[in-house]
Short mmCIF file of C-alpha atoms in Angstrom, two decimals:
data_model
loop_
_atom_site.label_atom_id
_atom_site.label_comp_id
_atom_site.label_asym_id
_atom_site.label_seq_id
_atom_site.Cartn_x
_atom_site.Cartn_y
_atom_site.Cartn_z
CA MET A 719 18.93 -48.37 79.20
CA MET A 720 20.82 -50.11 76.38
CA THR A 721 18.64 -51.28 73.49
CA GLU A 722 19.41 -54.53 71.72
CA GLN A 723 20.96 -54.18 68.26
CA ARG A 724 18.69 -55.60 65.58
CA PRO A 725 20.19 -58.44 63.52
CA GLY A 726 22.20 -57.26 60.54
CA ALA A 727 22.12 -53.59 61.54
CA HIS A 728 25.87 -53.12 61.21
CA MET A 729 26.10 -54.90 57.87
CA ALA A 730 23.15 -52.94 56.48
CA ALA A 731 24.61 -49.62 57.62
CA GLU A 732 28.04 -50.39 56.20
CA ILE A 733 26.64 -51.45 52.84
CA ALA A 734 24.83 -48.10 52.71
CA GLN A 735 28.03 -46.18 53.50
CA GLN A 736 29.83 -47.38 50.40
CA PRO A 737 28.94 -44.59 47.97
CA ASP A 738 30.47 -42.02 50.33
CA VAL A 739 33.51 -44.22 51.07
CA LEU A 740 34.19 -44.73 47.36
CA ALA A 741 33.73 -41.06 46.53
CA GLY A 742 36.10 -40.14 49.35
CA LEU A 743 38.77 -42.45 48.00
CA VAL A 744 38.59 -40.90 44.54
CA GLN A 745 39.09 -37.49 46.14
CA ARG A 746 42.36 -38.85 47.55
CA GLN A 747 43.64 -39.90 44.13
CA ALA A 748 46.62 -37.52 44.33
CA GLU A 749 47.74 -39.11 47.60
CA ILE A 750 47.60 -42.60 46.08
CA ALA A 751 49.36 -41.31 42.96
CA GLU A 752 52.37 -40.43 45.14
CA VAL A 753 52.75 -44.11 45.99
CA ALA A 754 52.30 -44.99 42.32
CA GLU A 755 55.08 -42.56 41.36
CA LYS A 756 57.50 -44.35 43.69
CA ILE A 757 56.56 -47.63 42.03
CA ALA A 758 57.05 -46.12 38.57
CA GLN A 759 60.52 -44.97 39.61
CA ARG A 760 61.45 -48.61 40.21
CA PRO A 761 59.76 -50.37 37.26
CA PRO A 762 59.02 -53.97 38.28
CA ARG A 763 59.61 -57.05 36.15
CA PHE A 764 56.39 -58.52 37.50
CA ALA A 765 54.02 -58.25 40.47
CA LEU A 766 53.04 -60.57 43.29
CA LEU A 767 50.01 -60.18 45.56
CA ALA A 768 49.46 -61.66 49.01
CA ALA A 769 46.10 -61.74 50.82
CA ARG A 770 43.53 -63.87 52.65
CA GLY A 771 39.72 -64.11 52.59
CA SER A 772 37.87 -61.20 51.00
CA SER A 773 41.19 -59.45 50.47
CA ASP A 774 42.30 -62.41 48.35
CA HIS A 775 39.42 -61.71 45.99
CA ALA A 776 40.48 -58.06 45.86
CA ALA A 777 44.01 -59.23 45.06
CA LEU A 778 42.69 -61.34 42.18
CA TYR A 779 40.95 -58.23 40.85
CA ALA A 780 44.27 -56.39 41.08
CA LYS A 781 45.97 -59.25 39.21
CA TYR A 782 43.65 -58.65 36.27
CA LEU A 783 44.29 -54.89 36.44
CA ILE A 784 48.06 -55.33 36.49
CA GLU A 785 48.12 -57.80 33.63
CA VAL A 786 45.63 -55.92 31.43
CA LEU A 787 46.36 -52.26 32.20
CA LEU A 788 50.10 -52.46 32.94
CA GLY A 789 50.99 -55.41 30.73
CA LEU A 790 52.96 -57.06 33.53
CA PRO A 791 52.79 -60.68 34.66
CA ALA A 792 51.15 -60.96 38.08
CA GLY A 793 50.62 -63.82 40.48
CA LEU A 794 48.93 -64.62 43.78
CA VAL A 795 51.32 -65.65 46.53
CA SER A 796 50.91 -68.65 48.82
CA PRO A 797 52.17 -67.15 52.13
CA SER A 798 52.82 -70.59 53.58
CA THR A 799 55.71 -71.15 51.16
CA ALA A 800 57.58 -68.55 53.22
CA THR A 801 56.00 -68.98 56.66
CA LEU A 802 55.85 -72.78 56.83
CA TYR A 803 58.39 -73.94 54.26
CA GLY A 804 60.97 -71.17 54.54
CA ALA A 805 61.14 -70.38 50.82
CA ARG A 806 63.31 -67.36 50.04
CA PRO A 807 62.94 -66.55 46.32
CA ASP A 808 64.90 -63.81 44.58
CA LEU A 809 62.45 -60.90 44.45
CA ARG A 810 64.66 -58.15 43.12
CA ASP A 811 62.76 -55.79 40.80
CA VAL A 812 59.44 -57.29 41.90
CA LEU A 813 56.39 -55.34 43.09
CA PHE A 814 54.94 -57.13 46.12
CA VAL A 815 51.47 -55.93 47.19
CA THR A 816 49.92 -57.22 50.41
CA VAL A 817 46.19 -56.69 50.85
CA SER A 818 44.69 -56.95 54.32
CA GLN A 819 41.82 -54.99 55.83
CA SER A 820 43.12 -55.42 59.38
CA GLY A 821 46.84 -55.58 58.63
CA GLY A 822 47.14 -58.01 61.54
CA SER A 823 47.47 -61.54 60.14
CA PRO A 824 50.87 -62.96 61.12
CA ASP A 825 51.41 -64.85 57.87
CA LEU A 826 50.84 -61.75 55.75
CA ILE A 827 53.15 -59.70 57.93
CA GLU A 828 55.87 -62.35 57.78
CA VAL A 829 55.64 -62.92 54.05
CA THR A 830 55.83 -59.14 53.48
CA GLU A 831 58.90 -58.86 55.69
CA THR A 832 60.47 -61.76 53.81
CA ALA A 833 59.67 -60.22 50.42
CA ARG A 834 61.24 -56.94 51.48
CA ARG A 835 64.42 -58.67 52.64
CA GLN A 836 64.53 -60.55 49.34
CA GLY A 837 64.58 -57.32 47.36
CA ALA A 838 60.93 -56.64 46.51
CA LEU A 839 59.31 -53.22 46.60
CA THR A 840 56.59 -53.89 49.18
CA VAL A 841 53.25 -52.07 49.31
CA SER A 842 50.49 -52.63 51.87
CA VAL A 843 46.85 -51.86 51.14
CA THR A 844 44.93 -51.83 54.41
CA ASN A 845 42.19 -50.17 56.41
CA THR A 846 44.50 -49.97 59.44
CA PRO A 847 47.35 -47.55 58.66
CA ASP A 848 49.03 -48.10 62.06
CA SER A 849 49.00 -51.89 61.68
CA PRO A 850 52.02 -54.21 61.84
CA LEU A 851 51.58 -54.89 58.13
CA ARG A 852 52.02 -51.23 57.27
CA ALA A 853 55.16 -51.14 59.42
CA ALA A 854 56.50 -54.18 57.58
CA SER A 855 56.06 -52.69 54.12
CA GLU A 856 58.02 -49.93 52.44
CA LEU A 857 54.98 -48.15 51.01
CA GLY A 858 51.35 -48.13 52.12
CA ILE A 859 47.86 -47.11 51.11
CA ASP A 860 45.13 -46.45 53.65
CA ILE A 861 41.77 -47.38 52.10
CA GLY A 862 40.03 -45.08 54.59
CA ALA A 863 36.79 -47.01 54.95
CA GLY A 864 36.42 -46.23 58.65
CA VAL A 865 35.66 -48.72 61.42
CA GLU A 866 33.82 -51.80 60.17
CA LYS A 867 31.74 -53.38 62.94
CA ALA A 868 30.13 -56.20 60.96
CA VAL A 869 32.17 -59.40 60.73
CA ALA A 870 31.36 -59.75 57.03
CA ALA A 871 33.46 -57.27 55.06
CA THR A 872 31.43 -54.97 52.84
CA LYS A 873 32.68 -51.39 52.70
CA THR A 874 36.28 -52.45 53.29
CA TYR A 875 36.05 -54.83 50.34
CA SER A 876 34.75 -52.29 47.83
CA ALA A 877 37.15 -49.64 49.19
CA THR A 878 40.05 -52.04 48.72
CA LEU A 879 39.02 -52.58 45.10
CA MET A 880 38.80 -48.83 44.62
CA ALA A 881 42.21 -48.21 46.18
CA LEU A 882 43.82 -50.91 44.04
CA TYR A 883 42.28 -49.49 40.88
CA LEU A 884 43.45 -45.97 41.74
CA LEU A 885 46.96 -47.23 42.44
CA ILE A 886 47.30 -49.27 39.27
CA ASP A 887 45.66 -46.61 37.11
CA ALA A 888 48.11 -44.04 38.50
CA VAL A 889 51.10 -46.32 37.79
CA ARG A 890 50.12 -46.25 34.12
CA GLY A 891 49.80 -42.45 34.28
CA GLY A 892 46.03 -42.23 34.65
CA LYS A 893 44.13 -39.61 36.63
CA ALA A 894 41.13 -41.78 37.63
CA ALA A 895 38.90 -40.05 35.10
CA ASP A 896 36.70 -43.13 34.64
CA ALA A 897 36.16 -43.33 38.41
CA ASP A 898 35.15 -39.71 38.87
CA LYS A 899 31.45 -40.51 39.40
CA ILE A 900 31.87 -43.85 41.17
CA GLY A 901 30.12 -42.66 44.34
CA GLU A 902 27.06 -41.58 42.38
CA LEU A 903 27.06 -44.82 40.39
CA ALA A 904 27.28 -46.84 43.59
CA GLN A 905 24.26 -45.04 45.04
CA GLN A 906 22.40 -45.51 41.77
CA THR A 907 23.19 -49.22 41.87
CA LEU A 908 22.06 -49.66 45.48
CA ASP A 909 18.83 -47.76 44.87
CA GLY A 910 18.07 -49.44 41.56
CA ALA A 911 18.78 -52.95 42.81
CA ALA A 912 16.51 -52.85 45.87
CA GLU A 913 13.47 -54.46 44.22
CA GLY A 914 15.51 -57.13 42.45
CA VAL A 915 17.38 -57.98 45.64
CA GLN A 916 14.10 -58.54 47.47
CA ARG A 917 12.84 -60.80 44.68
CA ALA A 918 16.07 -62.77 44.85
CA VAL A 919 15.78 -63.16 48.63
CA ASP A 920 12.19 -64.35 48.32
CA ARG A 921 13.14 -66.76 45.54
CA TYR A 922 16.22 -68.29 47.15
CA ARG A 923 15.55 -68.20 50.89
CA PHE A 924 15.04 -71.98 51.03
CA VAL A 925 17.77 -72.97 48.58
CA ASP A 926 20.56 -75.20 49.86
CA ARG A 927 23.05 -75.05 47.01
CA VAL A 928 24.30 -71.94 45.23
CA LEU A 929 26.88 -71.68 42.50
CA THR A 930 28.36 -68.30 41.62
CA THR A 931 30.20 -67.63 38.39
CA GLY A 932 31.80 -64.86 36.37
CA ARG A 933 34.65 -64.24 33.97
CA GLY A 934 37.45 -61.71 33.72
CA TYR A 935 37.32 -58.94 36.28
CA SER A 936 33.95 -60.26 37.47
CA TYR A 937 35.40 -63.58 38.62
CA ALA A 938 36.51 -61.77 41.78
CA SER A 939 32.89 -60.74 42.37
CA ALA A 940 31.71 -64.32 41.98
CA LEU A 941 34.25 -65.47 44.57
CA GLU A 942 33.36 -62.71 47.00
CA GLY A 943 29.63 -63.30 46.49
CA ALA A 944 30.03 -66.99 47.33
CA LEU A 945 32.03 -66.14 50.45
CA LYS A 946 29.38 -63.69 51.65
CA LEU A 947 26.61 -66.25 51.16
CA ALA A 948 28.59 -68.93 52.97
CA GLU A 949 29.63 -66.84 55.96
CA THR A 950 26.32 -65.06 56.55
CA SER A 951 23.71 -67.64 55.48
CA TYR A 952 25.76 -70.86 55.87
CA LEU A 953 24.91 -71.85 52.31
CA ALA A 954 26.95 -74.41 50.41
CA ALA A 955 28.12 -71.76 47.96
CA ARG A 956 30.83 -72.49 45.40
CA ALA A 957 32.40 -70.08 42.93
CA TYR A 958 33.79 -70.96 39.52
CA SER A 959 35.23 -69.04 36.64
CA GLY A 960 32.75 -69.34 33.79
CA ALA A 961 35.45 -71.10 31.77
CA ASP A 962 36.24 -73.59 34.53
CA LEU A 963 32.55 -74.26 35.09
CA LEU A 964 32.26 -75.70 31.59
CA HIS A 965 35.30 -77.93 32.14
CA GLY A 966 33.52 -80.30 34.49
CA PRO A 967 31.54 -78.76 37.37
CA VAL A 968 28.59 -78.06 35.05
CA ALA A 969 27.81 -81.77 35.31
CA ALA A 970 26.72 -81.21 38.92
CA VAL A 971 24.27 -78.47 37.93
CA ASP A 972 20.59 -79.42 37.91
CA GLY A 973 17.15 -78.03 38.65
CA GLU A 974 17.96 -77.78 42.36
CA THR A 975 20.91 -75.48 41.72
CA ALA A 976 20.71 -71.70 42.01
CA VAL A 977 23.29 -70.06 39.76
CA LEU A 978 24.27 -66.48 40.54
CA ALA A 979 26.00 -65.15 37.43
CA VAL A 980 27.93 -61.88 37.40
CA THR A 981 27.64 -60.42 33.92
CA SER A 982 28.81 -56.86 33.33
CA ALA A 983 29.35 -55.22 29.97
CA GLY A 984 32.69 -56.05 28.39
CA HIS A 985 34.77 -59.05 27.35
CA GLY A 986 34.03 -61.03 30.52
CA GLY A 987 30.29 -60.51 30.34
CA ARG A 988 30.13 -61.50 26.67
CA ALA A 989 32.05 -64.69 27.48
CA MET A 990 29.32 -65.66 29.95
CA HIS A 991 26.63 -66.16 27.29
CA GLU A 992 27.78 -69.67 26.41
CA VAL A 993 28.15 -70.55 30.08
CA LEU A 994 24.61 -69.52 30.99
CA GLU A 995 23.14 -71.26 27.99
CA ALA A 996 24.83 -74.46 29.21
CA VAL A 997 23.60 -74.20 32.82
CA GLY A 998 20.16 -73.23 31.57
CA LYS A 999 19.96 -76.48 29.60
CA ARG A 1000 20.77 -78.29 32.85
CA GLY A 1001 17.65 -76.75 34.41
CA ALA A 1002 19.46 -74.35 36.77
CA ASP A 1003 17.66 -71.31 38.15
CA VAL A 1004 19.83 -68.38 37.02
CA LEU A 1005 20.08 -64.97 38.66
CA ALA A 1006 22.10 -62.54 36.53
CA VAL A 1007 23.67 -59.52 38.24
CA GLY A 1008 25.54 -56.80 36.37
CA SER A 1009 25.31 -54.10 33.74
CA ALA A 1010 24.80 -56.77 31.04
CA ALA A 1011 22.25 -58.81 33.00
CA ALA A 1012 19.51 -58.00 30.52
CA GLU A 1013 21.50 -59.59 27.70
CA VAL A 1014 21.85 -63.12 29.09
CA PRO A 1015 19.34 -65.95 29.65
CA ALA A 1016 18.17 -65.80 33.28
CA ALA A 1017 15.08 -66.29 35.44
CA LEU A 1018 15.83 -63.13 37.43
CA ARG A 1019 18.00 -60.10 36.68
CA ILE A 1020 19.47 -57.30 38.77
CA ASP A 1021 20.89 -54.42 36.79
CA VAL A 1022 24.02 -52.52 37.82
CA ALA A 1023 25.00 -49.03 36.71
CA PRO A 1024 27.21 -49.23 33.60
CA THR A 1025 30.86 -48.25 33.75
CA VAL A 1026 34.14 -49.27 32.15
CA GLU A 1027 34.71 -53.01 32.60
CA GLU A 1028 37.65 -52.68 34.98
CA LEU A 1029 35.50 -50.74 37.48
CA ALA A 1030 32.48 -53.04 37.25
CA PRO A 1031 33.47 -55.23 40.26
CA ILE A 1032 33.24 -52.20 42.55
CA LEU A 1033 29.57 -51.81 41.65
CA GLU A 1034 28.39 -55.36 40.97
CA ILE A 1035 29.38 -56.54 44.44
CA LEU A 1036 26.86 -54.15 46.03
CA PRO A 1037 23.69 -56.12 45.14
CA LEU A 1038 25.47 -59.36 46.07
CA GLN A 1039 26.16 -57.98 49.54
CA ARG A 1040 22.51 -56.98 49.88
CA ILE A 1041 21.39 -60.46 48.79
CA ALA A 1042 23.67 -62.06 51.39
CA LEU A 1043 22.28 -59.74 54.07
CA GLY A 1044 18.66 -60.38 53.06
CA LEU A 1045 19.03 -64.15 52.84
CA SER A 1046 20.71 -64.33 56.23
CA LEU A 1047 17.87 -62.41 57.86
CA ALA A 1048 15.18 -64.35 55.96
CA ARG A 1049 16.72 -67.62 57.15
CA GLY A 1050 16.66 -66.45 60.77
CA GLY A 1051 20.33 -65.54 61.09
CA ASP A 1052 22.31 -62.51 62.17
CA PRO A 1053 24.99 -61.62 59.61
CA ASP A 1054 26.66 -59.36 62.17
CA SER A 1055 27.46 -62.42 64.32
CA PRO A 1056 28.09 -65.39 62.03
CA ARG A 1057 28.90 -68.53 63.96
CA GLY A 1058 32.53 -69.43 64.41
CA LEU A 1059 33.92 -66.26 62.83
CA LEU A 1060 35.98 -63.36 64.15
CA LYS A 1061 36.65 -60.00 62.53
CA VAL A 1062 40.41 -60.59 62.42
CA THR A 1063 41.57 -64.10 61.49
CA LYS A 1064 45.18 -64.82 62.41
CA THR A 1065 46.90 -67.58 60.46
CA ARG A 1066 50.43 -68.70 59.83
#
């Protein structure tokens, strides 16, 4: 007799799998370095990244890595310029990276095919190595996260970040030394955050409006955190760069606003001090998540295992995923079956 799956079981299991998934990816560093060597043999003038949804946040993370670690300009592509408007830019000597967990979205496949015809060196980063996207691109990286049954991406998101870091680090000649213990740090983060996550769920289960914010590498985590809250708990969650928040949106912050601030050690985390002082004066209830959470003004803090700043998003997203899971369940939902969503979204 088949037993009914409890709500959120898939999401919970896949969050828990991440330490092993991340550790496994680091063990495949040499394989990813082979792709990086082919990129290094054709040095690009700049890089472009194409993605949708959670993968778009991973692409933003990669944009920071490329600009900071490689010293190359990088931009996020609007696929519709090619798919709807027929734009055909000159992409000779350009690195074009397409990020897609499924590798099945028609617009991403088409824009990759177009980029390749226009002279770009195309690289796909996907969890589906036999996908049409991989066939469309010259080079490919399999993130190797295994089948993801939950609609909300968790392990495929962190694995995509890890794969992108390993690729970009290898392009600059690195050997992933800073990522050597990432699996252990991920487990440490999940274990250490459990109590704080439960406090956050209890505190925010009836909130209607959430604002997430971060700077630098952590801006990607703020975006992904807002998406997870919106798609699993149906919250009106908005994400802002800490800098953009002070340029206007802070006026909408008041005592009814929950602010989830991602603050890890490094330049981005230090830049968040002024931001959180400003939202605190507006009466916002601040939850700080990250390795520098203890250093900023907040009502509640969840610490994350410390690491180099460019790896922080791989760890700081873990408590945010757990908060999204917990809030969904506390509000009577099932994050494994969010309304109106499918695992693979096909757009053009």
